[in-house]
Amino acid sequence: MDKEKKAEDILIDSKVSTAQCKLAVVALLKHALSHQAAKEQNELLPDRTEQHIWLVVAVKKMFPERKLKPFRIPLSHPLINPRTTPICLITKDPQREYKDLLESNNVKFISRVVGVQKLKGKFRPFEARRMLLKENGLFLADDRVIPLLPKLLGKAFFNTKKQPIPVCLTRKDLKGELERAISSTYFHQNQGTCSSIKIGVLGQHSSTQLLQNLSTALSHVVKNIRENWDNVQSIHIKTSSSASLPIWSCRLDEEEGGRWDGLTRVPIPDDADEEVKKGKKRALEPE
């Protein structure tokens, strides 16, 4: 009993309770799988789109800089199986040079290589880009061409969270670099206060595997947030279509580490607009 209690009291990164994470993961999987089974039974043509499990991190303060390169986050159990999921690599030109490079390094898990000129020519029409997006489960790209890709690929790749992952094709251990890229997940820091990171696939990962992925990923995600834990407001998990389940939240007070730590009240001047004063009065009145 004591051993079981001790295991439940373990904190991830000295902050997040593994017991709370386990409760959330089990409840989310139970709901999502039963909902999916009901849809498949009742619908004539059920949607078979792959559902992901997301780690949702909300921050107190946003830093609106735009970053094209995501942070690489390691996982205990990868999201992608290259044996069943096609992987496309976008490279500089000439395209043939990089196909030969992959062959010489015995890299056999890349399904397709596309050069920048091909993106500008063959894949310039919207329909061609849509088919490229549909036919591949993951996109990697030479980090030297990443700045060109938003304009060449269009919004669809970014809206579906399939934006290419940067890799360094000049490394000596090219195969290892590509293997690390496909076995990780990625933290795309946006310009708002909420970011989502894939940590599992519904129906592919068990609750134990999801919990291990969450434990492995969480500390690395927080390390890449400016001001780290001091800037984290809350952490939830969800599927692509479910409500979010909480696993951690900061205190809602003005003490150190609380939600309002470092913020000061701004007094309303006497000559302020009457509507502003009424709004302030309503906000202060008890419900």
PDB file of C-alpha atoms in Angstrom:
ATOM      1  CA  MET A   1       0.000   0.000   0.000  1.00  0.00           C
ATOM      2  CA  ASP A   2       2.821   2.393   0.969  1.00  0.00           C
ATOM      3  CA  LYS A   3       4.697   1.616  -2.245  1.00  0.00           C
ATOM      4  CA  GLU A   4       1.547   2.268  -4.302  1.00  0.00           C
ATOM      5  CA  LYS A   5       0.932   5.573  -2.520  1.00  0.00           C
ATOM      6  CA  LYS A   6       4.572   6.589  -2.959  1.00  0.00           C
ATOM      7  CA  ALA A   7       4.390   5.882  -6.717  1.00  0.00           C
ATOM      8  CA  GLU A   8       1.236   7.986  -7.041  1.00  0.00           C
ATOM      9  CA  ASP A   9       2.929  10.899  -5.260  1.00  0.00           C
ATOM     10  CA  ILE A  10       5.742  11.178  -7.855  1.00  0.00           C
ATOM     11  CA  LEU A  11       5.792  14.608  -9.481  1.00  0.00           C
ATOM     12  CA  ILE A  12       6.740  15.257 -13.104  1.00  0.00           C
ATOM     13  CA  ASP A  13       9.383  17.988 -13.210  1.00  0.00           C
ATOM     14  CA  SER A  14       8.697  18.576  -9.475  1.00  0.00           C
ATOM     15  CA  LYS A  15       5.319  20.131 -10.371  1.00  0.00           C
ATOM     16  CA  VAL A  16       2.725  17.842 -11.942  1.00  0.00           C
ATOM     17  CA  SER A  17       1.148  14.893 -10.133  1.00  0.00           C
ATOM     18  CA  THR A  18       1.427  11.574 -11.993  1.00  0.00           C
ATOM     19  CA  ALA A  19      -1.751  10.443 -10.208  1.00  0.00           C
ATOM     20  CA  GLN A  20      -3.716  13.355 -11.703  1.00  0.00           C
ATOM     21  CA  CYS A  21      -2.177  12.679 -15.128  1.00  0.00           C
ATOM     22  CA  LYS A  22      -3.176   9.019 -14.937  1.00  0.00           C
ATOM     23  CA  LEU A  23      -6.773   9.893 -14.011  1.00  0.00           C
ATOM     24  CA  ALA A  24      -7.011  12.332 -16.924  1.00  0.00           C
ATOM     25  CA  VAL A  25      -5.417   9.954 -19.459  1.00  0.00           C
ATOM     26  CA  VAL A  26      -7.631   6.987 -18.501  1.00  0.00           C
ATOM     27  CA  ALA A  27     -10.807   9.114 -18.519  1.00  0.00           C
ATOM     28  CA  LEU A  28      -9.935  10.728 -21.856  1.00  0.00           C
ATOM     29  CA  LEU A  29      -9.188   7.409 -23.573  1.00  0.00           C
ATOM     30  CA  LYS A  30     -12.349   5.790 -22.192  1.00  0.00           C
ATOM     31  CA  HIS A  31     -14.521   8.656 -23.450  1.00  0.00           C
ATOM     32  CA  ALA A  32     -12.774   9.016 -26.830  1.00  0.00           C
ATOM     33  CA  LEU A  33     -12.773   5.301 -27.674  1.00  0.00           C
ATOM     34  CA  SER A  34     -16.437   4.817 -26.678  1.00  0.00           C
ATOM     35  CA  HIS A  35     -17.418   7.923 -28.683  1.00  0.00           C
ATOM     36  CA  GLN A  36     -15.469   6.633 -31.696  1.00  0.00           C
ATOM     37  CA  ALA A  37     -17.095   3.171 -31.449  1.00  0.00           C
ATOM     38  CA  ALA A  38     -20.581   4.728 -31.269  1.00  0.00           C
ATOM     39  CA  LYS A  39     -19.918   6.845 -34.366  1.00  0.00           C
ATOM     40  CA  GLU A  40     -18.674   3.850 -36.348  1.00  0.00           C
ATOM     41  CA  GLN A  41     -21.779   1.882 -35.384  1.00  0.00           C
ATOM     42  CA  ASN A  42     -24.295   4.629 -36.167  1.00  0.00           C
ATOM     43  CA  GLU A  43     -22.803   6.318 -39.228  1.00  0.00           C
ATOM     44  CA  LEU A  44     -22.950   4.825 -42.713  1.00  0.00           C
ATOM     45  CA  LEU A  45     -19.635   6.427 -43.705  1.00  0.00           C
ATOM     46  CA  PRO A  46     -17.771   7.127 -40.438  1.00  0.00           C
ATOM     47  CA  ASP A  47     -14.859   9.552 -40.439  1.00  0.00           C
ATOM     48  CA  ARG A  48     -11.661   7.505 -40.190  1.00  0.00           C
ATOM     49  CA  THR A  49      -9.331  10.479 -39.787  1.00  0.00           C
ATOM     50  CA  GLU A  50      -6.535   9.702 -37.336  1.00  0.00           C
ATOM     51  CA  GLN A  51      -7.258  11.244 -33.916  1.00  0.00           C
ATOM     52  CA  HIS A  52      -4.346  12.571 -31.867  1.00  0.00           C
ATOM     53  CA  ILE A  53      -3.964  13.127 -28.147  1.00  0.00           C
ATOM     54  CA  TRP A  54      -2.762  16.675 -27.455  1.00  0.00           C
ATOM     55  CA  LEU A  55      -0.920  18.248 -24.545  1.00  0.00           C
ATOM     56  CA  VAL A  56      -2.325  21.793 -24.263  1.00  0.00           C
ATOM     57  CA  VAL A  57      -0.187  24.396 -22.477  1.00  0.00           C
ATOM     58  CA  ALA A  58      -1.539  27.862 -21.631  1.00  0.00           C
ATOM     59  CA  VAL A  59       0.852  30.633 -20.595  1.00  0.00           C
ATOM     60  CA  LYS A  60       0.325  33.807 -18.550  1.00  0.00           C
ATOM     61  CA  LYS A  61       2.233  36.151 -20.845  1.00  0.00           C
ATOM     62  CA  MET A  62       2.587  35.826 -24.615  1.00  0.00           C
ATOM     63  CA  PHE A  63       5.674  36.773 -26.572  1.00  0.00           C
ATOM     64  CA  PRO A  64       4.416  37.451 -30.120  1.00  0.00           C
ATOM     65  CA  GLU A  65       7.535  36.571 -32.078  1.00  0.00           C
ATOM     66  CA  ARG A  66       7.057  34.283 -35.067  1.00  0.00           C
ATOM     67  CA  LYS A  67       9.188  31.122 -35.093  1.00  0.00           C
ATOM     68  CA  LEU A  68       9.278  28.916 -38.172  1.00  0.00           C
ATOM     69  CA  LYS A  69      11.423  26.223 -36.555  1.00  0.00           C
ATOM     70  CA  PRO A  70       9.618  24.169 -33.897  1.00  0.00           C
ATOM     71  CA  PHE A  71      11.231  22.770 -30.752  1.00  0.00           C
ATOM     72  CA  ARG A  72      11.969  19.046 -30.922  1.00  0.00           C
ATOM     73  CA  ILE A  73      10.385  17.146 -28.016  1.00  0.00           C
ATOM     74  CA  PRO A  74      11.464  13.525 -27.333  1.00  0.00           C
ATOM     75  CA  LEU A  75       8.861  10.789 -26.755  1.00  0.00           C
ATOM     76  CA  SER A  76       9.083   7.349 -25.174  1.00  0.00           C
ATOM     77  CA  HIS A  77       6.739   5.911 -27.825  1.00  0.00           C
ATOM     78  CA  PRO A  78       6.904   7.558 -31.304  1.00  0.00           C
ATOM     79  CA  LEU A  79       3.779   8.806 -33.060  1.00  0.00           C
ATOM     80  CA  ILE A  80       4.949   7.757 -36.514  1.00  0.00           C
ATOM     81  CA  ASN A  81       5.677   4.246 -37.768  1.00  0.00           C
ATOM     82  CA  PRO A  82       7.625   4.675 -41.044  1.00  0.00           C
ATOM     83  CA  ARG A  83       6.585   1.166 -42.125  1.00  0.00           C
ATOM     84  CA  THR A  84       2.956   2.237 -42.363  1.00  0.00           C
ATOM     85  CA  THR A  85       3.136   6.054 -42.642  1.00  0.00           C
ATOM     86  CA  PRO A  86       4.608   7.657 -45.814  1.00  0.00           C
ATOM     87  CA  ILE A  87       7.294  10.281 -45.063  1.00  0.00           C
ATOM     88  CA  CYS A  88       8.200  13.051 -47.513  1.00  0.00           C
ATOM     89  CA  LEU A  89      11.534  14.909 -47.452  1.00  0.00           C
ATOM     90  CA  ILE A  90      11.762  18.419 -48.977  1.00  0.00           C
ATOM     91  CA  THR A  91      15.281  19.352 -50.091  1.00  0.00           C
ATOM     92  CA  LYS A  92      17.369  21.918 -51.890  1.00  0.00           C
ATOM     93  CA  ASP A  93      18.076  21.376 -55.565  1.00  0.00           C
ATOM     94  CA  PRO A  94      19.224  19.255 -57.309  1.00  0.00           C
ATOM     95  CA  GLN A  95      16.763  16.727 -55.940  1.00  0.00           C
ATOM     96  CA  ARG A  96      18.699  13.757 -57.362  1.00  0.00           C
ATOM     97  CA  GLU A  97      21.751  14.597 -55.225  1.00  0.00           C
ATOM     98  CA  TYR A  98      19.741  14.080 -52.028  1.00  0.00           C
ATOM     99  CA  LYS A  99      18.119  10.882 -53.271  1.00  0.00           C
ATOM    100  CA  ASP A 100      21.613   9.505 -53.835  1.00  0.00           C
ATOM    101  CA  LEU A 101      22.692  10.777 -50.394  1.00  0.00           C
ATOM    102  CA  LEU A 102      19.851   8.882 -48.723  1.00  0.00           C
ATOM    103  CA  GLU A 103      20.733   5.734 -50.655  1.00  0.00           C
ATOM    104  CA  SER A 104      24.428   5.948 -49.720  1.00  0.00           C
ATOM    105  CA  ASN A 105      23.462   6.298 -46.027  1.00  0.00           C
ATOM    106  CA  ASN A 106      21.089   3.302 -46.238  1.00  0.00           C
ATOM    107  CA  VAL A 107      18.031   5.429 -45.397  1.00  0.00           C
ATOM    108  CA  LYS A 108      15.019   3.424 -46.567  1.00  0.00           C
ATOM    109  CA  PHE A 109      12.200   4.957 -44.528  1.00  0.00           C
ATOM    110  CA  ILE A 110      11.803   8.114 -46.643  1.00  0.00           C
ATOM    111  CA  SER A 111       8.975   7.489 -49.137  1.00  0.00           C
ATOM    112  CA  ARG A 112       9.422  10.567 -51.325  1.00  0.00           C
ATOM    113  CA  VAL A 113      11.966  13.332 -51.981  1.00  0.00           C
ATOM    114  CA  VAL A 114      10.732  16.676 -53.365  1.00  0.00           C
ATOM    115  CA  GLY A 115      13.024  19.545 -54.377  1.00  0.00           C
ATOM    116  CA  VAL A 116      12.192  23.247 -54.158  1.00  0.00           C
ATOM    117  CA  GLN A 117      11.899  23.520 -57.954  1.00  0.00           C
ATOM    118  CA  LYS A 118       9.296  20.747 -57.948  1.00  0.00           C
ATOM    119  CA  LEU A 119       7.285  22.708 -55.367  1.00  0.00           C
ATOM    120  CA  LYS A 120       7.451  25.757 -57.625  1.00  0.00           C
ATOM    121  CA  GLY A 121       6.472  23.752 -60.709  1.00  0.00           C
ATOM    122  CA  LYS A 122       4.685  20.410 -60.440  1.00  0.00           C
ATOM    123  CA  PHE A 123       3.157  21.166 -57.025  1.00  0.00           C
ATOM    124  CA  ARG A 124       2.255  24.800 -57.644  1.00  0.00           C
ATOM    125  CA  PRO A 125      -1.463  24.067 -58.383  1.00  0.00           C
ATOM    126  CA  PHE A 126      -3.610  23.863 -55.267  1.00  0.00           C
ATOM    127  CA  GLU A 127      -4.933  20.401 -56.129  1.00  0.00           C
ATOM    128  CA  ALA A 128      -1.407  19.007 -56.531  1.00  0.00           C
ATOM    129  CA  ARG A 129      -0.389  20.380 -53.123  1.00  0.00           C
ATOM    130  CA  ARG A 130      -3.581  18.988 -51.586  1.00  0.00           C
ATOM    131  CA  MET A 131      -2.768  15.504 -52.904  1.00  0.00           C
ATOM    132  CA  LEU A 132       0.822  15.774 -51.643  1.00  0.00           C
ATOM    133  CA  LEU A 133      -0.539  16.658 -48.203  1.00  0.00           C
ATOM    134  CA  LYS A 134      -3.037  13.794 -48.247  1.00  0.00           C
ATOM    135  CA  GLU A 135      -0.581  11.147 -49.451  1.00  0.00           C
ATOM    136  CA  ASN A 136       2.062  11.754 -46.758  1.00  0.00           C
ATOM    137  CA  GLY A 137       1.731  11.463 -43.001  1.00  0.00           C
ATOM    138  CA  LEU A 138       4.869  13.430 -42.104  1.00  0.00           C
ATOM    139  CA  PHE A 139       7.001  16.045 -43.848  1.00  0.00           C
ATOM    140  CA  LEU A 140      10.673  16.672 -43.153  1.00  0.00           C
ATOM    141  CA  ALA A 141      12.620  19.519 -44.765  1.00  0.00           C
ATOM    142  CA  ASP A 142      16.225  20.624 -45.105  1.00  0.00           C
ATOM    143  CA  ASP A 143      16.569  23.398 -42.492  1.00  0.00           C
ATOM    144  CA  ARG A 144      18.129  25.660 -45.171  1.00  0.00           C
ATOM    145  CA  VAL A 145      14.845  25.819 -47.122  1.00  0.00           C
ATOM    146  CA  ILE A 146      12.429  26.191 -44.181  1.00  0.00           C
ATOM    147  CA  PRO A 147      11.988  29.995 -44.655  1.00  0.00           C
ATOM    148  CA  LEU A 148      10.764  29.394 -48.251  1.00  0.00           C
ATOM    149  CA  LEU A 149       8.102  26.834 -47.396  1.00  0.00           C
ATOM    150  CA  PRO A 150       5.175  28.863 -45.957  1.00  0.00           C
ATOM    151  CA  LYS A 151       4.744  30.619 -49.305  1.00  0.00           C
ATOM    152  CA  LEU A 152       5.383  27.496 -51.429  1.00  0.00           C
ATOM    153  CA  LEU A 153       3.148  25.101 -49.467  1.00  0.00           C
ATOM    154  CA  GLY A 154       0.272  27.369 -48.471  1.00  0.00           C
ATOM    155  CA  LYS A 155      -1.924  27.476 -45.373  1.00  0.00           C
ATOM    156  CA  ALA A 156      -3.307  23.924 -45.620  1.00  0.00           C
ATOM    157  CA  PHE A 157      -0.069  22.331 -44.347  1.00  0.00           C
ATOM    158  CA  PHE A 158      -0.012  24.635 -41.321  1.00  0.00           C
ATOM    159  CA  ASN A 159      -3.749  24.444 -40.571  1.00  0.00           C
ATOM    160  CA  THR A 160      -3.571  20.641 -40.433  1.00  0.00           C
ATOM    161  CA  LYS A 161      -0.410  20.780 -38.253  1.00  0.00           C
ATOM    162  CA  LYS A 162       1.607  19.042 -40.974  1.00  0.00           C
ATOM    163  CA  GLN A 163       4.168  21.784 -41.480  1.00  0.00           C
ATOM    164  CA  PRO A 164       7.587  20.317 -42.411  1.00  0.00           C
ATOM    165  CA  ILE A 165       9.981  19.455 -39.595  1.00  0.00           C
ATOM    166  CA  PRO A 166      13.491  20.924 -40.062  1.00  0.00           C
ATOM    167  CA  VAL A 167      16.393  18.459 -40.298  1.00  0.00           C
ATOM    168  CA  CYS A 168      20.089  18.998 -40.971  1.00  0.00           C
ATOM    169  CA  LEU A 169      21.071  17.099 -44.117  1.00  0.00           C
ATOM    170  CA  THR A 170      24.770  17.984 -43.742  1.00  0.00           C
ATOM    171  CA  ARG A 171      25.285  15.930 -40.560  1.00  0.00           C
ATOM    172  CA  LYS A 172      27.692  12.999 -40.729  1.00  0.00           C
ATOM    173  CA  ASP A 173      25.141  10.764 -39.011  1.00  0.00           C
ATOM    174  CA  LEU A 174      22.362  11.547 -41.483  1.00  0.00           C
ATOM    175  CA  LYS A 175      20.400   8.379 -40.737  1.00  0.00           C
ATOM    176  CA  GLY A 176      20.454   9.114 -37.001  1.00  0.00           C
ATOM    177  CA  GLU A 177      19.326  12.709 -37.598  1.00  0.00           C
ATOM    178  CA  LEU A 178      16.326  11.540 -39.634  1.00  0.00           C
ATOM    179  CA  GLU A 179      15.444   8.776 -37.156  1.00  0.00           C
ATOM    180  CA  ARG A 180      15.462  11.260 -34.261  1.00  0.00           C
ATOM    181  CA  ALA A 181      13.225  13.589 -36.282  1.00  0.00           C
ATOM    182  CA  ILE A 182      10.518  10.977 -36.912  1.00  0.00           C
ATOM    183  CA  SER A 183      10.620   9.574 -33.345  1.00  0.00           C
ATOM    184  CA  SER A 184       9.976  12.979 -31.705  1.00  0.00           C
ATOM    185  CA  THR A 185       7.014  15.314 -31.434  1.00  0.00           C
ATOM    186  CA  TYR A 186       7.183  19.077 -31.985  1.00  0.00           C
ATOM    187  CA  PHE A 187       6.277  22.213 -30.092  1.00  0.00           C
ATOM    188  CA  HIS A 188       5.217  24.941 -32.549  1.00  0.00           C
ATOM    189  CA  GLN A 189       5.196  28.050 -30.387  1.00  0.00           C
ATOM    190  CA  ASN A 190       2.448  30.303 -31.678  1.00  0.00           C
ATOM    191  CA  GLN A 191       1.811  34.003 -31.129  1.00  0.00           C
ATOM    192  CA  GLY A 192      -1.008  33.511 -28.622  1.00  0.00           C
ATOM    193  CA  THR A 193      -1.225  32.162 -25.089  1.00  0.00           C
ATOM    194  CA  CYS A 194      -2.116  28.543 -25.885  1.00  0.00           C
ATOM    195  CA  SER A 195      -0.044  25.873 -27.673  1.00  0.00           C
ATOM    196  CA  SER A 196      -0.838  22.208 -28.450  1.00  0.00           C
ATOM    197  CA  ILE A 197       1.673  19.370 -28.769  1.00  0.00           C
ATOM    198  CA  LYS A 198       0.868  15.868 -30.069  1.00  0.00           C
ATOM    199  CA  ILE A 199       1.750  13.172 -27.527  1.00  0.00           C
ATOM    200  CA  GLY A 200      -0.221  10.166 -28.762  1.00  0.00           C
ATOM    201  CA  VAL A 201      -2.528   8.584 -31.314  1.00  0.00           C
ATOM    202  CA  LEU A 202      -5.977   7.329 -30.351  1.00  0.00           C
ATOM    203  CA  GLY A 203      -6.186   3.555 -30.793  1.00  0.00           C
ATOM    204  CA  GLN A 204      -2.398   3.238 -31.223  1.00  0.00           C
ATOM    205  CA  HIS A 205      -1.115   4.128 -27.751  1.00  0.00           C
ATOM    206  CA  SER A 206      -2.315   2.577 -24.486  1.00  0.00           C
ATOM    207  CA  SER A 207      -2.929   4.640 -21.348  1.00  0.00           C
ATOM    208  CA  THR A 208       0.464   3.504 -19.973  1.00  0.00           C
ATOM    209  CA  GLN A 209       2.262   4.584 -23.160  1.00  0.00           C
ATOM    210  CA  LEU A 210       0.444   7.939 -23.181  1.00  0.00           C
ATOM    211  CA  LEU A 211       1.394   8.560 -19.568  1.00  0.00           C
ATOM    212  CA  GLN A 212       5.044   7.787 -20.385  1.00  0.00           C
ATOM    213  CA  ASN A 213       4.937  10.124 -23.405  1.00  0.00           C
ATOM    214  CA  LEU A 214       3.382  12.869 -21.294  1.00  0.00           C
ATOM    215  CA  SER A 215       6.025  12.446 -18.569  1.00  0.00           C
ATOM    216  CA  THR A 216       8.873  12.515 -21.098  1.00  0.00           C
ATOM    217  CA  ALA A 217       7.559  15.466 -23.099  1.00  0.00           C
ATOM    218  CA  LEU A 218       6.322  17.809 -20.377  1.00  0.00           C
ATOM    219  CA  SER A 219       9.639  18.959 -18.912  1.00  0.00           C
ATOM    220  CA  HIS A 220      11.094  19.532 -22.404  1.00  0.00           C
ATOM    221  CA  VAL A 221       8.056  21.607 -23.422  1.00  0.00           C
ATOM    222  CA  VAL A 222       8.320  23.827 -20.327  1.00  0.00           C
ATOM    223  CA  LYS A 223      12.074  24.332 -20.875  1.00  0.00           C
ATOM    224  CA  ASN A 224      11.280  25.892 -24.248  1.00  0.00           C
ATOM    225  CA  ILE A 225       8.729  28.354 -22.836  1.00  0.00           C
ATOM    226  CA  ARG A 226      10.184  31.739 -21.985  1.00  0.00           C
ATOM    227  CA  GLU A 227      10.364  32.092 -18.166  1.00  0.00           C
ATOM    228  CA  ASN A 228       9.626  28.345 -17.881  1.00  0.00           C
ATOM    229  CA  TRP A 229       7.229  27.333 -15.060  1.00  0.00           C
ATOM    230  CA  ASP A 230       6.848  30.949 -13.913  1.00  0.00           C
ATOM    231  CA  ASN A 231       4.974  31.617 -17.161  1.00  0.00           C
ATOM    232  CA  VAL A 232       2.842  28.440 -17.266  1.00  0.00           C
ATOM    233  CA  GLN A 233      -0.811  29.025 -16.334  1.00  0.00           C
ATOM    234  CA  SER A 234      -2.368  25.600 -16.949  1.00  0.00           C
ATOM    235  CA  ILE A 235      -1.849  22.229 -18.614  1.00  0.00           C
ATOM    236  CA  HIS A 236      -4.588  20.052 -20.119  1.00  0.00           C
ATOM    237  CA  ILE A 237      -4.899  17.010 -22.377  1.00  0.00           C
ATOM    238  CA  LYS A 238      -7.506  16.461 -25.094  1.00  0.00           C
ATOM    239  CA  THR A 239      -8.213  14.661 -28.349  1.00  0.00           C
ATOM    240  CA  SER A 240      -8.759  16.471 -31.639  1.00  0.00           C
ATOM    241  CA  SER A 241     -12.503  16.710 -30.941  1.00  0.00           C
ATOM    242  CA  SER A 242     -12.972  16.406 -27.157  1.00  0.00           C
ATOM    243  CA  ALA A 243     -13.102  18.846 -24.261  1.00  0.00           C
ATOM    244  CA  SER A 244      -9.856  19.450 -22.363  1.00  0.00           C
ATOM    245  CA  LEU A 245      -9.148  17.619 -19.104  1.00  0.00           C
ATOM    246  CA  PRO A 246      -6.950  19.481 -16.573  1.00  0.00           C
ATOM    247  CA  ILE A 247      -3.747  17.996 -15.165  1.00  0.00           C
ATOM    248  CA  TRP A 248      -2.159  21.102 -13.604  1.00  0.00           C
ATOM    249  CA  SER A 249      -2.944  24.762 -12.915  1.00  0.00           C
ATOM    250  CA  CYS A 250      -1.123  27.595 -11.177  1.00  0.00           C
ATOM    251  CA  ARG A 251      -2.649  29.266  -8.117  1.00  0.00           C
ATOM    252  CA  LEU A 252      -5.110  32.071  -8.874  1.00  0.00           C
ATOM    253  CA  ASP A 253      -3.633  34.628  -6.490  1.00  0.00           C
ATOM    254  CA  GLU A 254      -1.052  37.398  -6.357  1.00  0.00           C
ATOM    255  CA  GLU A 255       1.596  35.407  -4.465  1.00  0.00           C
ATOM    256  CA  GLU A 256       4.868  34.309  -6.064  1.00  0.00           C
ATOM    257  CA  GLY A 257       4.080  31.846  -8.876  1.00  0.00           C
ATOM    258  CA  GLY A 258       0.383  32.742  -8.838  1.00  0.00           C
ATOM    259  CA  ARG A 259      -1.647  33.861 -11.855  1.00  0.00           C
ATOM    260  CA  TRP A 260      -1.484  37.564 -10.948  1.00  0.00           C
ATOM    261  CA  ASP A 261       2.084  37.596  -9.607  1.00  0.00           C
ATOM    262  CA  GLY A 262       3.879  40.770 -10.753  1.00  0.00           C
ATOM    263  CA  LEU A 263       0.722  42.499 -12.004  1.00  0.00           C
ATOM    264  CA  THR A 264      -0.603  45.662 -10.389  1.00  0.00           C
ATOM    265  CA  ARG A 265      -4.077  47.160 -10.319  1.00  0.00           C
ATOM    266  CA  VAL A 266      -4.497  50.216 -12.542  1.00  0.00           C
ATOM    267  CA  PRO A 267      -6.752  52.833 -10.929  1.00  0.00           C
ATOM    268  CA  ILE A 268      -9.506  54.334 -13.093  1.00  0.00           C
ATOM    269  CA  PRO A 269      -9.041  58.101 -13.484  1.00  0.00           C
ATOM    270  CA  ASP A 270     -11.870  60.420 -12.418  1.00  0.00           C
ATOM    271  CA  ASP A 271     -12.408  61.684 -15.961  1.00  0.00           C
ATOM    272  CA  ALA A 272     -12.815  58.170 -17.431  1.00  0.00           C
ATOM    273  CA  ASP A 273     -15.770  57.372 -19.662  1.00  0.00           C
ATOM    274  CA  GLU A 274     -18.962  56.456 -17.739  1.00  0.00           C
ATOM    275  CA  GLU A 275     -19.253  53.087 -19.545  1.00  0.00           C
ATOM    276  CA  VAL A 276     -15.736  52.163 -18.396  1.00  0.00           C
ATOM    277  CA  LYS A 277     -16.639  53.015 -14.798  1.00  0.00           C
ATOM    278  CA  LYS A 278     -19.884  50.994 -14.985  1.00  0.00           C
ATOM    279  CA  GLY A 279     -17.994  48.014 -16.412  1.00  0.00           C
ATOM    280  CA  LYS A 280     -15.446  48.234 -13.601  1.00  0.00           C
ATOM    281  CA  LYS A 281     -18.254  48.479 -11.023  1.00  0.00           C
ATOM    282  CA  ARG A 282     -20.007  45.402 -12.413  1.00  0.00           C
ATOM    283  CA  ALA A 283     -16.750  43.448 -12.405  1.00  0.00           C
ATOM    284  CA  LEU A 284     -16.224  44.211  -8.717  1.00  0.00           C
ATOM    285  CA  GLU A 285     -19.788  43.445  -7.613  1.00  0.00           C
ATOM    286  CA  PRO A 286     -20.404  39.921  -6.226  1.00  0.00           C
ATOM    287  CA  GLU A 287     -22.651  37.651  -8.261  1.00  0.00           C
TER     288      GLU A 287
END
